[in-house]
Amino acid sequence: MDITTVTSFRPARSRADLALAPGEVVIAGGTWLMSEPQPRTTGFVDLTTLEWPDLELTDEGLRIGATCTIARLLDWVDREAPSAWTSLALARPAADALLASFKIWNTATVGGNVCQAFAAGAMIALLSTLEATALIWTPDGGERRVAVADLVIDDAATSLAPGEVVRALDVPAHALRARVGLQKIALAELGRSGAVVTARVDPDGSAVFVLTAAVRRPRVLRFARVPGAGELRDAIASASDFYTDPLGSADWRRGVSVVLAERLRQGFVLDRREDAA
């Protein structure tokens, strides 16, 4: 897509360069910005020239730079991630739930996927399930943190204030050592996911089930242990923000989310029985 309204492009070399003039927006991978007209955009400010590290092991867990590409994250998970971080097995199926080719993976960034805030955002599902927080640079030189699940407030809308930039996504160590699973469904074989359910069971037995794609923003359901079938069904069926569009009705999304979550629940129960045997 030719963005005919853009008349300037400048690389950011320091945090001061992130002060945006009217009409400027930040760009990293740009896979969405370059996919359709941007009539109110007159300039791009490149985040990749800040050279943020893609992935860092910290005392608290894993830091993913906002400009890390999806392809780089997957390659690191496959080749370099600590074997004890079992929940990173969720990264590839989450990426597979994204309606995009491997070529997009090589350009699209993790932070960009989160900040675009689409209901079916693949990295949103992954990071919400792993209890990640976003480190946000504020225009006054400060910073704040917010859970990824709370950063997304509606389909294609975030709680970011004007001038704020996501610097990194931090995944806590306890969530990296969990059992995880993902189930998804789409009305078309190669269509955008109509419902995605992800889940995590921590070593202490507590469980988290997350709804995305079927709802306008992530819905995180927490349990002290793997819930019973009825408890899980009721929690999902009562969740708000199921929506209707050409890819599925709200009632269909609610119904299939219950089914997908039950498949995950049964898998965790079976794993627990096998461990006890």
CSV table of C-alpha atoms in Angstrom, one decimal:
chain,number,residue,atom,x,y,z
A,1,MET,CA,0.0,0.0,0.0
A,2,ASP,CA,1.3,3.4,-0.9
A,3,ILE,CA,0.8,5.8,2.0
A,4,THR,CA,0.5,8.9,0.0
A,5,THR,CA,-0.1,11.3,2.9
A,6,VAL,CA,3.3,10.5,4.5
A,7,THR,CA,5.9,13.2,3.8
A,8,SER,CA,8.5,12.5,6.5
A,9,PHE,CA,10.4,9.5,7.9
A,10,ARG,CA,12.9,9.7,10.7
A,11,PRO,CA,14.8,7.1,12.8
A,12,ALA,CA,14.6,7.3,16.5
A,13,ARG,CA,18.1,7.3,18.1
A,14,SER,CA,17.1,8.3,21.6
A,15,ARG,CA,14.1,8.5,23.8
A,16,ALA,CA,13.9,12.3,23.0
A,17,ASP,CA,13.2,11.4,19.4
A,18,LEU,CA,9.9,9.8,20.4
A,19,ALA,CA,8.3,13.2,20.9
A,20,LEU,CA,5.9,13.2,18.0
A,21,ALA,CA,4.9,16.1,15.8
A,22,PRO,CA,1.3,16.4,14.7
A,23,GLY,CA,0.6,13.6,12.2
A,24,GLU,CA,3.5,11.5,13.2
A,25,VAL,CA,3.2,7.9,14.4
A,26,VAL,CA,5.7,5.4,15.5
A,27,ILE,CA,6.4,2.4,13.3
A,28,ALA,CA,8.3,-0.9,13.8
A,29,GLY,CA,7.3,-3.8,11.6
A,30,GLY,CA,4.5,-1.7,9.9
A,31,THR,CA,2.6,-4.7,8.6
A,32,TRP,CA,-0.7,-3.1,9.5
A,33,LEU,CA,0.3,0.6,8.8
A,34,MET,CA,1.3,-0.4,5.3
A,35,SER,CA,-1.8,-2.5,4.7
A,36,GLU,CA,-4.4,0.2,4.2
A,37,PRO,CA,-4.6,4.0,3.8
A,38,GLN,CA,-3.6,6.1,6.8
A,39,PRO,CA,-5.2,9.5,5.9
A,40,ARG,CA,-4.3,11.2,9.1
A,41,THR,CA,-0.7,10.1,9.2
A,42,THR,CA,1.9,12.4,7.7
A,43,GLY,CA,5.2,11.0,9.2
A,44,PHE,CA,6.7,7.8,10.5
A,45,VAL,CA,9.2,7.6,13.4
A,46,ASP,CA,11.1,4.3,13.3
A,47,LEU,CA,11.4,2.4,16.6
A,48,THR,CA,13.8,-0.3,15.3
A,49,THR,CA,16.7,2.1,15.2
A,50,LEU,CA,16.6,2.3,19.0
A,51,GLU,CA,18.1,-1.2,18.9
A,52,TRP,CA,16.2,-2.6,21.9
A,53,PRO,CA,17.3,-6.1,22.7
A,54,ASP,CA,14.9,-8.7,21.3
A,55,LEU,CA,14.9,-11.0,24.3
A,56,GLU,CA,16.5,-10.8,27.7
A,57,LEU,CA,16.6,-13.1,30.7
A,58,THR,CA,16.1,-11.1,33.8
A,59,ASP,CA,15.9,-11.9,37.6
A,60,GLU,CA,12.1,-11.7,37.2
A,61,GLY,CA,11.7,-13.8,34.1
A,62,LEU,CA,11.7,-13.0,30.4
A,63,ARG,CA,11.7,-9.5,28.8
A,64,ILE,CA,10.6,-9.3,25.2
A,65,GLY,CA,11.5,-6.1,23.4
A,66,ALA,CA,8.5,-4.5,21.8
A,67,THR,CA,10.4,-4.4,18.4
A,68,CYS,CA,11.2,-8.2,18.6
A,69,THR,CA,9.6,-9.9,15.5
A,70,ILE,CA,7.3,-12.8,15.9
A,71,ALA,CA,9.7,-14.9,13.8
A,72,ARG,CA,12.6,-14.0,16.2
A,73,LEU,CA,10.6,-15.0,19.2
A,74,LEU,CA,9.7,-18.3,17.7
A,75,ASP,CA,13.2,-19.1,16.7
A,76,TRP,CA,14.5,-18.2,20.2
A,77,VAL,CA,11.9,-20.4,21.8
A,78,ASP,CA,12.8,-23.3,19.6
A,79,ARG,CA,16.6,-22.9,19.9
A,80,GLU,CA,17.6,-21.0,23.0
A,81,ALA,CA,14.9,-20.8,25.6
A,82,PRO,CA,15.6,-22.5,29.0
A,83,SER,CA,14.1,-26.0,29.0
A,84,ALA,CA,12.4,-25.3,32.3
A,85,TRP,CA,10.3,-22.6,30.8
A,86,THR,CA,7.7,-25.0,29.6
A,87,SER,CA,4.9,-22.5,29.0
A,88,LEU,CA,6.8,-21.0,26.0
A,89,ALA,CA,5.5,-24.0,24.1
A,90,LEU,CA,2.4,-21.8,23.7
A,91,ALA,CA,4.3,-19.4,21.4
A,92,ARG,CA,4.1,-21.3,18.2
A,93,PRO,CA,0.4,-22.3,18.3
A,94,ALA,CA,-0.4,-18.7,19.3
A,95,ALA,CA,1.4,-17.5,16.3
A,96,ASP,CA,-0.3,-20.1,14.1
A,97,ALA,CA,-3.6,-18.6,15.3
A,98,LEU,CA,-2.6,-15.3,13.6
A,99,LEU,CA,-4.0,-14.9,10.1
A,100,ALA,CA,-0.6,-14.3,8.6
A,101,SER,CA,2.1,-16.1,6.6
A,102,PHE,CA,5.7,-16.7,7.9
A,103,LYS,CA,6.7,-13.7,5.8
A,104,ILE,CA,4.6,-11.5,8.0
A,105,TRP,CA,6.1,-13.1,11.1
A,106,ASN,CA,9.5,-11.9,9.9
A,107,THR,CA,8.4,-8.3,9.9
A,108,ALA,CA,5.5,-8.0,12.4
A,109,THR,CA,6.6,-7.2,15.9
A,110,VAL,CA,5.4,-8.6,19.2
A,111,GLY,CA,4.7,-5.1,20.6
A,112,GLY,CA,3.0,-4.1,17.4
A,113,ASN,CA,0.6,-7.0,17.6
A,114,VAL,CA,-0.3,-6.1,21.2
A,115,CYS,CA,-0.7,-2.4,20.5
A,116,GLN,CA,-2.9,-3.0,17.5
A,117,ALA,CA,-5.2,-4.6,20.0
A,118,PHE,CA,-7.3,-6.6,17.5
A,119,ALA,CA,-9.6,-9.1,19.2
A,120,ALA,CA,-7.8,-12.0,17.5
A,121,GLY,CA,-4.3,-10.7,18.3
A,122,ALA,CA,-2.1,-13.7,18.6
A,123,MET,CA,0.5,-12.2,20.9
A,124,ILE,CA,-2.2,-10.8,23.1
A,125,ALA,CA,-3.5,-14.3,23.7
A,126,LEU,CA,0.0,-15.6,24.4
A,127,LEU,CA,1.1,-12.7,26.7
A,128,SER,CA,-2.3,-12.5,28.6
A,129,THR,CA,-2.0,-16.2,29.4
A,130,LEU,CA,1.5,-15.8,30.6
A,131,GLU,CA,0.5,-12.9,32.8
A,132,ALA,CA,2.9,-10.5,31.0
A,133,THR,CA,3.0,-6.8,31.8
A,134,ALA,CA,3.8,-4.0,29.4
A,135,LEU,CA,6.6,-1.6,30.3
A,136,ILE,CA,5.3,1.8,28.9
A,137,TRP,CA,7.5,4.9,28.3
A,138,THR,CA,5.5,8.0,29.1
A,139,PRO,CA,6.1,11.3,27.2
A,140,ASP,CA,7.3,13.1,30.5
A,141,GLY,CA,10.3,10.7,30.7
A,142,GLY,CA,8.8,8.3,33.2
A,143,GLU,CA,7.4,4.9,32.8
A,144,ARG,CA,4.4,2.8,34.0
A,145,ARG,CA,3.5,-0.9,33.9
A,146,VAL,CA,0.1,-2.5,33.0
A,147,ALA,CA,-0.9,-6.1,32.5
A,148,VAL,CA,-1.2,-6.9,28.8
A,149,ALA,CA,-4.7,-8.2,29.4
A,150,ASP,CA,-5.6,-4.7,30.8
A,151,LEU,CA,-3.7,-2.7,28.2
A,152,VAL,CA,-6.3,-3.9,25.6
A,153,ILE,CA,-9.6,-2.2,26.4
A,154,ASP,CA,-11.6,-3.0,23.3
A,155,ASP,CA,-11.2,-4.3,19.7
A,156,ALA,CA,-8.4,-2.1,18.2
A,157,ALA,CA,-8.2,0.1,21.3
A,158,THR,CA,-5.7,0.3,24.2
A,159,SER,CA,-5.3,2.4,27.3
A,160,LEU,CA,-2.1,4.0,25.9
A,161,ALA,CA,-2.2,7.8,26.2
A,162,PRO,CA,-1.0,10.1,23.5
A,163,GLY,CA,2.8,9.9,23.3
A,164,GLU,CA,3.1,6.7,25.2
A,165,VAL,CA,5.2,3.9,23.7
A,166,VAL,CA,5.4,0.3,24.8
A,167,ARG,CA,9.1,-0.5,25.4
A,168,ALA,CA,8.9,-4.2,26.4
A,169,LEU,CA,6.7,-7.1,27.6
A,170,ASP,CA,7.8,-8.8,30.8
A,171,VAL,CA,6.8,-12.4,31.5
A,172,PRO,CA,7.1,-13.5,35.2
A,173,ALA,CA,9.2,-16.5,36.0
A,174,HIS,CA,6.4,-18.4,37.8
A,175,ALA,CA,4.2,-18.3,34.6
A,176,LEU,CA,7.1,-19.6,32.5
A,177,ARG,CA,7.2,-22.9,34.4
A,178,ALA,CA,3.5,-23.8,33.8
A,179,ARG,CA,1.6,-26.3,31.7
A,180,VAL,CA,-0.2,-24.6,28.9
A,181,GLY,CA,-2.6,-25.3,26.1
A,182,LEU,CA,-4.5,-23.6,23.2
A,183,GLN,CA,-7.6,-24.4,21.3
A,184,LYS,CA,-9.0,-22.3,18.4
A,185,ILE,CA,-11.7,-22.4,15.8
A,186,ALA,CA,-12.6,-20.4,12.7
A,187,LEU,CA,-15.6,-20.6,10.3
A,188,ALA,CA,-13.2,-20.9,7.3
A,189,GLU,CA,-10.3,-23.2,7.1
A,190,LEU,CA,-7.9,-20.3,6.4
A,191,GLY,CA,-10.0,-17.6,8.1
A,192,ARG,CA,-9.3,-15.4,11.1
A,193,SER,CA,-9.9,-17.2,14.4
A,194,GLY,CA,-13.5,-16.8,15.6
A,195,ALA,CA,-12.6,-18.0,19.1
A,196,VAL,CA,-9.3,-18.8,20.9
A,197,VAL,CA,-9.1,-20.2,24.4
A,198,THR,CA,-5.7,-20.5,26.1
A,199,ALA,CA,-4.9,-21.9,29.5
A,200,ARG,CA,-2.1,-22.2,32.1
A,201,VAL,CA,-1.8,-24.4,35.1
A,202,ASP,CA,1.0,-23.3,37.5
A,203,PRO,CA,3.1,-25.7,39.6
A,204,ASP,CA,1.0,-24.8,42.6
A,205,GLY,CA,-2.1,-26.1,40.9
A,206,SER,CA,-3.8,-22.7,40.2
A,207,ALA,CA,-5.3,-22.3,36.8
A,208,VAL,CA,-5.9,-19.5,34.3
A,209,PHE,CA,-8.2,-19.6,31.3
A,210,VAL,CA,-8.1,-16.8,28.8
A,211,LEU,CA,-10.6,-15.9,26.1
A,212,THR,CA,-9.6,-14.0,23.0
A,213,ALA,CA,-10.9,-13.6,19.4
A,214,ALA,CA,-14.4,-14.4,20.6
A,215,VAL,CA,-14.5,-11.3,22.9
A,216,ARG,CA,-13.7,-7.7,22.2
A,217,ARG,CA,-10.9,-7.7,24.8
A,218,PRO,CA,-9.1,-10.5,26.7
A,219,ARG,CA,-11.0,-12.1,29.4
A,220,VAL,CA,-8.8,-13.7,32.1
A,221,LEU,CA,-10.6,-16.3,34.3
A,222,ARG,CA,-8.6,-17.4,37.4
A,223,PHE,CA,-9.2,-20.5,39.5
A,224,ALA,CA,-7.4,-21.8,42.7
A,225,ARG,CA,-7.2,-25.2,40.9
A,226,VAL,CA,-8.3,-26.7,37.7
A,227,PRO,CA,-12.0,-26.1,37.8
A,228,GLY,CA,-14.8,-28.6,37.3
A,229,ALA,CA,-16.6,-28.7,34.0
A,230,GLY,CA,-19.7,-26.9,35.3
A,231,GLU,CA,-17.6,-24.2,37.1
A,232,LEU,CA,-15.6,-23.5,34.0
A,233,ARG,CA,-18.7,-23.6,31.7
A,234,ASP,CA,-20.5,-21.0,33.9
A,235,ALA,CA,-17.5,-18.7,34.1
A,236,ILE,CA,-17.1,-18.6,30.3
A,237,ALA,CA,-20.8,-18.4,29.4
A,238,SER,CA,-21.2,-15.4,31.8
A,239,ALA,CA,-18.3,-13.5,30.3
A,240,SER,CA,-19.1,-10.2,28.6
A,241,ASP,CA,-18.0,-8.8,25.3
A,242,PHE,CA,-18.8,-11.7,23.0
A,243,TYR,CA,-19.6,-10.0,19.7
A,244,THR,CA,-21.1,-10.6,16.3
A,245,ASP,CA,-19.4,-9.9,12.9
A,246,PRO,CA,-19.2,-11.7,9.5
A,247,LEU,CA,-16.9,-14.3,11.0
A,248,GLY,CA,-19.4,-15.5,13.7
A,249,SER,CA,-22.3,-14.6,15.9
A,250,ALA,CA,-21.9,-13.8,19.6
A,251,ASP,CA,-23.9,-16.8,20.6
A,252,TRP,CA,-21.7,-19.1,18.4
A,253,ARG,CA,-18.6,-17.6,19.9
A,254,ARG,CA,-19.9,-18.1,23.4
A,255,GLY,CA,-20.8,-21.7,22.7
A,256,VAL,CA,-17.6,-22.8,21.0
A,257,SER,CA,-15.5,-21.1,23.7
A,258,VAL,CA,-17.2,-23.3,26.3
A,259,VAL,CA,-16.3,-26.4,24.2
A,260,LEU,CA,-12.7,-25.3,23.5
A,261,ALA,CA,-12.1,-24.6,27.2
A,262,GLU,CA,-13.5,-28.0,28.2
A,263,ARG,CA,-11.1,-29.7,25.9
A,264,LEU,CA,-8.2,-27.9,27.6
A,265,ARG,CA,-9.6,-28.7,31.0
A,266,GLN,CA,-9.9,-32.4,30.2
A,267,GLY,CA,-6.3,-32.4,29.0
A,268,PHE,CA,-5.0,-30.9,32.3
A,269,VAL,CA,-7.1,-33.3,34.3
A,270,LEU,CA,-5.6,-36.2,32.3
A,271,ASP,CA,-2.1,-34.9,32.8
A,272,ARG,CA,-2.7,-34.7,36.6
A,273,ARG,CA,-3.9,-38.3,36.7
A,274,GLU,CA,-0.9,-39.5,34.7
A,275,ASP,CA,1.5,-37.6,37.1
A,276,ALA,CA,-0.2,-39.3,40.1
A,277,ALA,CA,-0.1,-42.8,38.5
